[in-house]
Amino acid sequence: MTRGRDPGNGRQAPDTIERALGHWEGSASRRDFLKTSGLFVFGLSAMGAAGAARQALGSQPAESGPYRDPDFLQLDSWLVVHEDGSATFYLGKTDGGQGIGTATRQMMCDELDLAFDRATVVMGRTDLTVDQGGSGGSDAIERDAMVGRRIAAEARRVLLEMASERFGVPVEELRVSEGVISLNGDPARTVTYGELVGGRRFDVALTGANINQAGGVASVKPVQDLKLVGQSIPRYDIPAKVDGSFEWAVDVRLPGMVHARNVRPPFAGATLTALDESSVRDMPGFLRVVRKGNYVAVVCEREEQAIEAAERLAVTWEKPATAPFPASDDLFEYLRSAEPEPGSERRGAAPVQGDPDGALASAATVVEAAYDVPFQGHTAIGPAHAVADPSDGQMTIYTNDMKPYSHRTGIAEFLGMPPEQVRVIWMEGPQLYGRTAADDAGFEAAYLAKELGRPVRVQWMRHEETAWDTKGPAFAIDLRGGLDADGNLVALDYQARIANYAHVGYNQARTVLIAQLMGLRPDQPSPGGARGPDDMYHVPNRRGETRAVRLPLVFETPLRTGNLRDPNGPQITFAAESFVDELAAAADADPVEFRLRLLRGATDDDEVFRRARSIAVVEAAARAYGWDARPSPGRLGDGPLLTGRGIAYTYRARTTIAVIAEVEVERETGRVRVPRMVCAHDCGLVINPDGLENTIQGNLLHGISRTLFEEVRFDGETVTSVDWRTHPTLTHRDAPERIDVVVVNGDPNPDRPDLRPYGAGEPSHKPVPAAIANAVHDATGVRMRRLPLRPERVLAELAAAGV
Amino acid sequence: MQETTLTVNGKTHTVDVDPATPLLYVLRNDLGLRGPRFGCGLAQCGTCTVLMDGRPIRSCILPVSRTRGEITTLEGLPEDGKLHPVQQAWIEEQVPQCGFCQNGQILTAAALLSNSPNPSDEEIRRGMNPILCRCMTYYRIQSAVKRAATAMAGTSGEEDR
Ligand code: FES
Ligand code: FES
C-alpha cells in the first residue's frame, strides 16, 4: 500500500494527527511508546501512533479514507496490547474537563491488572474509536466506562488462557500482577502481556446487542478487589495544560490553511438583501466572500485579515415584518399568556397521583407561587472553532464537538458526502456542558473547506458566541401546594411553561445555525418539553405538567435552545425546591426536617434505592454544615450584612444530591455572596475522589454563577447580551471561601461487591439556585422568585418588604 | 505589512505583518505558541494573557507594533527546565478542568506573587479577579496560589516567616 502524500495540496502536516493524539499523554510518553512498541510504523508521521498500531494490527488503515467504523464487537477495536506490554484503550468518548479519560483508564487498568502508567487512552476519533456517542448526560463513567471495564476484563481472561496454553497448566494455577502472569506454584515462570499478544490482534469477538451492552465472557471484579478505582490518581492531561504544550482543537494549523469569519445578521430573523464584495476585495489577504441565503462568511489568508474583512464587509439586512420575540423584560408574561404548543405537554407529563384539585380545595392552607428563569447562555470561555481539511475528496474535521459521531453523520448529510468519506477528530476545547453537542463551527468549516478546496479554520468572535450560542430555555413555573392542619403536605401542583421550541438537537444537518441561515428546515421542529421536578418526596396528591411555548421566530434565531448543563434541571429545581421551602415556612417547620418528613412519608424504594440515598444526602449535608434546626427565616440581623442558610435536594438519574448554601446579603446594595457551600453527593462507586471533588466544585460554582449573574438579555429585535459585561459570569471575587464536599454512600448494602458508579458531571449543579434563594429568604425574609438574583432585584424586594 | 521585531521567551523574532495585528495572532499563528488563546478579543477575559516585562497584559488587543521589552508566555515560564512554582502548584492542586483559561490564571498568579510574595486571601481575589474561568475552578486556583506562595517562600531561603 502506498501512502503517497503531496504536501502541496493542502493535506495536513505530517505530524498533525500525531500531535492531535499526542496531547492526550504528553509527547514524552508517546515517544517512549513508539520506541518500545517495536511496531512497524510506516505512515506513522501522518497517522499517529495509535493509527500506526491499528495499521500494524491490520484493523484500521484509512489515512485517506474511506473511514470505516471500528467494529464494537471486536476486542481489538477497544484495546491494543503493545510489544512492551503497555496498552492503548480506544474510547468513543470525549472529555469536557471532568477527567473522563483518567477515570476510565483507572477502571480499565484495574480490570486488566495493568499499572495505570502502562496504558494510554485515545478518545473521540470517528475513524479509530468505536461509536460510544461522545459525551452527554453524565453517563461516561456510569455507562460507557462500565463497558470498558467489561472489555478489559475479557482481555485479561483471554490473556490468562493464552498463558495457560503456553505453560500447560489450568488458568486457576495462574496469577496476574501488573501485566505479568506467573505460576502460583513456580513464581519464577512468568510471561508478560506483551509476550503473549503484543503488537498482534486478539481476534476475539465480543457479544452484546448494542454498544452499551458490549462485553465478553469474563465478569468484572468485585468492588473490593479494585485497586486503582477509588484512588485520587492525578489527571494525565493536566501537566501539558499547565506548561503550555497541550494541543487543543484551537491549535490545529495545516499547510495551506486559511481563516474564515462569519458575518451574522444584526437583527434576529433579518434577510440579507445586498452584499457588496468590493468593500473588501482589495484588502490584503482577501480570498473569498461565501454567501448562501443568510449565511455569510469572509475567508482570508491570515486570521486578523479575516476579522477585519468581516467587520468591513458591506451588507444590507432587512428586518423581519414582525418582532422575532418579546423583550427579555416581557418574556415571562409572554410565556404565561401564549398558547402552548399542542402536544408539548406529553414530554413533561408525570402521572397524576391522587386528586390534586380536590386535595387543594380541602387543604387547611394553600400556598401559591410563581417562578421565572430567563434564558441563560453556555458562553464558553472560548468561542466555537473548527478546522476542516478537504484533501483527497475526503473531509476531516478537527473539533471539540462533544459528540463527534453525530458531528460526522450530520456534516456528511449537510455536505452530501458519504459518511465514510468524513471523519471527525475530536480534540479538547473550552468547557462544553452541551454547547458542542451541535458544534456549528465544524459544519461551517467543512462547508467553507469544500467551497474553497483547501483547509479552512473557522473561529467565532465573542459577540457571536454569546449572542448566537445555544441557550438553556427560559421557564415560567407556577406552583400550588396544600397543607393539612398539622402542616403535612397533602397536594402539590406544578405547572411549567418552557420556551423550548425548535430545540437544536445534536448535530442535525438541518438545525445547526449555518443550515438554518441557508434556509434549510427540519421537517418538524422539535417541540421541546421538559421533565417535572426530580425528588423522592411522598405527596399523596400530585400533578406535574410542562408545556412548550414557541416564540414568534422559530428559525434563524439567536434564542435557539440546546442542552445546557443538566438540561432544564436547575430551572425546574429552582422553582420546585424554593417552593418546598415556602411550604416548610407555611408549616412553621425546619426546612431540613420538612424534607426528611416528605422523604420518609413512604418506605418503598426503586432499584437503585433513590429514596434511601436521598435521605442519606439530606442528613449528611445538614450534619456537615452544622445545621441548626429552626424554621426560616431566622431572626434578621441589624447590621449591614444579613446572613442565612438554605438547603435544596434533588436527584439526577441515579445520583442524589443535597446542597446547603450560606449567604451574605448586603442590605445597602442587595448584593448576594455565597461564602460557604456544602454538597452531600451519592453517585455510588467513586472512581477518583479528587476528580469527583473538582467536578462537584465546578458544578456548584457554575450554579452560583447562574443564580446570581447569568441572563440573556434582548430587546424586541436582537439579543443584547454579547460579551462578558452583558452576560456576566462569576469571578474570583465571588467564589466561596469554603466548600465541603461530602461523599455519601447511602446504599442499604454499602459494601455490595457490584456497587455501580453513577453520573457526577451535572447533578450537583441542579439544586444550587434553589439552595441560594432559600438562604436569601432565611437571611432576609424575602423570597426571590426570579433568577438571576441581581443586586437591583434583591434591593427592590428588600425595599418592598421594608427590610 | 511591516517588519516588527519582538523578544518572546528569550528569543528574538522578526515578523512581517500589519503593525496593527494584535500580538495574540502573531504569537499563535507566526510563532506557533499555544499558551495564549483567544477568548474574547475585548480585554475582558484574560485567556490571551502574556507577560510583558513581567506584567500581565492582554495580547488580544495589543498591536504587535506596540510590544515593548520581553514577552513571556506560558511556555516560557519554566526556568532551567523546571516548572515555575505556580505551575507546580497547579499540578499539585489539580486545578484545571477544561484548562482553557489556565494560561491567564497561571501567568497572572506568577506576576501577583512576584509583586506580593505573601498575599492575603483578599489580595488573591482582587489580583486574580480579572481572569475568568467558565469551568469555575476559582476555588482551586486560590488554593494553588497560596501553595505556590508557600513554596516560593521556602525556596527563596527566607527564615523569618
Ligand atoms: S481574549 Fe484577550 S482578554 Fe479575552
Ligand atoms: S478550566 Fe475551563 S475555563 Fe477555566
PDB file of C-alpha atoms and ligand atoms in Angstrom, chain A residues 96 248 381 429-431 433, chain B residues 95-102 105 132-137 141, ligand 2:
ATOM      1  CA  GLY A  96     -15.082  18.281  28.929  1.00  0.00           C
ATOM      2  CA  TRP A 248      -6.150  21.923  21.605  1.00  0.00           C
ATOM      3  CA  ILE A 381     -14.691  30.749  27.662  1.00  0.00           C
ATOM      4  CA  GLY A 429     -11.633  22.707  23.837  1.00  0.00           C
ATOM      5  CA  PRO A 430     -13.226  25.121  26.257  1.00  0.00           C
ATOM      6  CA  GLN A 431     -15.817  23.544  28.568  1.00  0.00           C
ATOM      7  CA  TYR A 433     -21.744  21.358  29.002  1.00  0.00           C
TER       8      TYR A 433
ATOM      9  CA  VAL B  95      -6.592  22.889  39.297  1.00  0.00           C
ATOM     10  CA  PRO B  96      -7.751  22.698  35.687  1.00  0.00           C
ATOM     11  CA  GLN B  97     -10.972  21.335  34.428  1.00  0.00           C
ATOM     12  CA  CYS B  98     -11.026  22.009  30.695  1.00  0.00           C
ATOM     13  CA  GLY B  99      -7.919  24.133  31.251  1.00  0.00           C
ATOM     14  CA  PHE B 100      -8.662  26.659  28.534  1.00  0.00           C
ATOM     15  CA  CYS B 101      -8.401  29.699  30.821  1.00  0.00           C
ATOM     16  CA  GLN B 102      -5.475  28.453  32.859  1.00  0.00           C
ATOM     17  CA  GLN B 105      -4.667  32.241  35.586  1.00  0.00           C
ATOM     18  CA  LEU B 132     -12.431  34.450  34.066  1.00  0.00           C
ATOM     19  CA  CYS B 133     -12.937  30.715  34.268  1.00  0.00           C
ATOM     20  CA  ARG B 134     -16.138  29.203  32.941  1.00  0.00           C
ATOM     21  CA  CYS B 135     -15.360  25.843  34.484  1.00  0.00           C
ATOM     22  CA  MET B 136     -15.292  27.761  37.739  1.00  0.00           C
ATOM     23  CA  THR B 137     -12.009  26.458  39.082  1.00  0.00           C
ATOM     24  CA  ILE B 141      -6.875  28.396  41.823  1.00  0.00           C
TER      25      ILE B 141
HETATM   26  S1  FES C   2     -10.630  25.496  33.429  1.00  0.00           S
HETATM   27 FE1  FES C   2     -12.126  25.595  31.844  1.00  0.00          FE
HETATM   28  S2  FES C   2     -12.379  27.759  31.637  1.00  0.00           S
HETATM   29 FE2  FES C   2     -11.081  27.608  33.319  1.00  0.00          FE
END
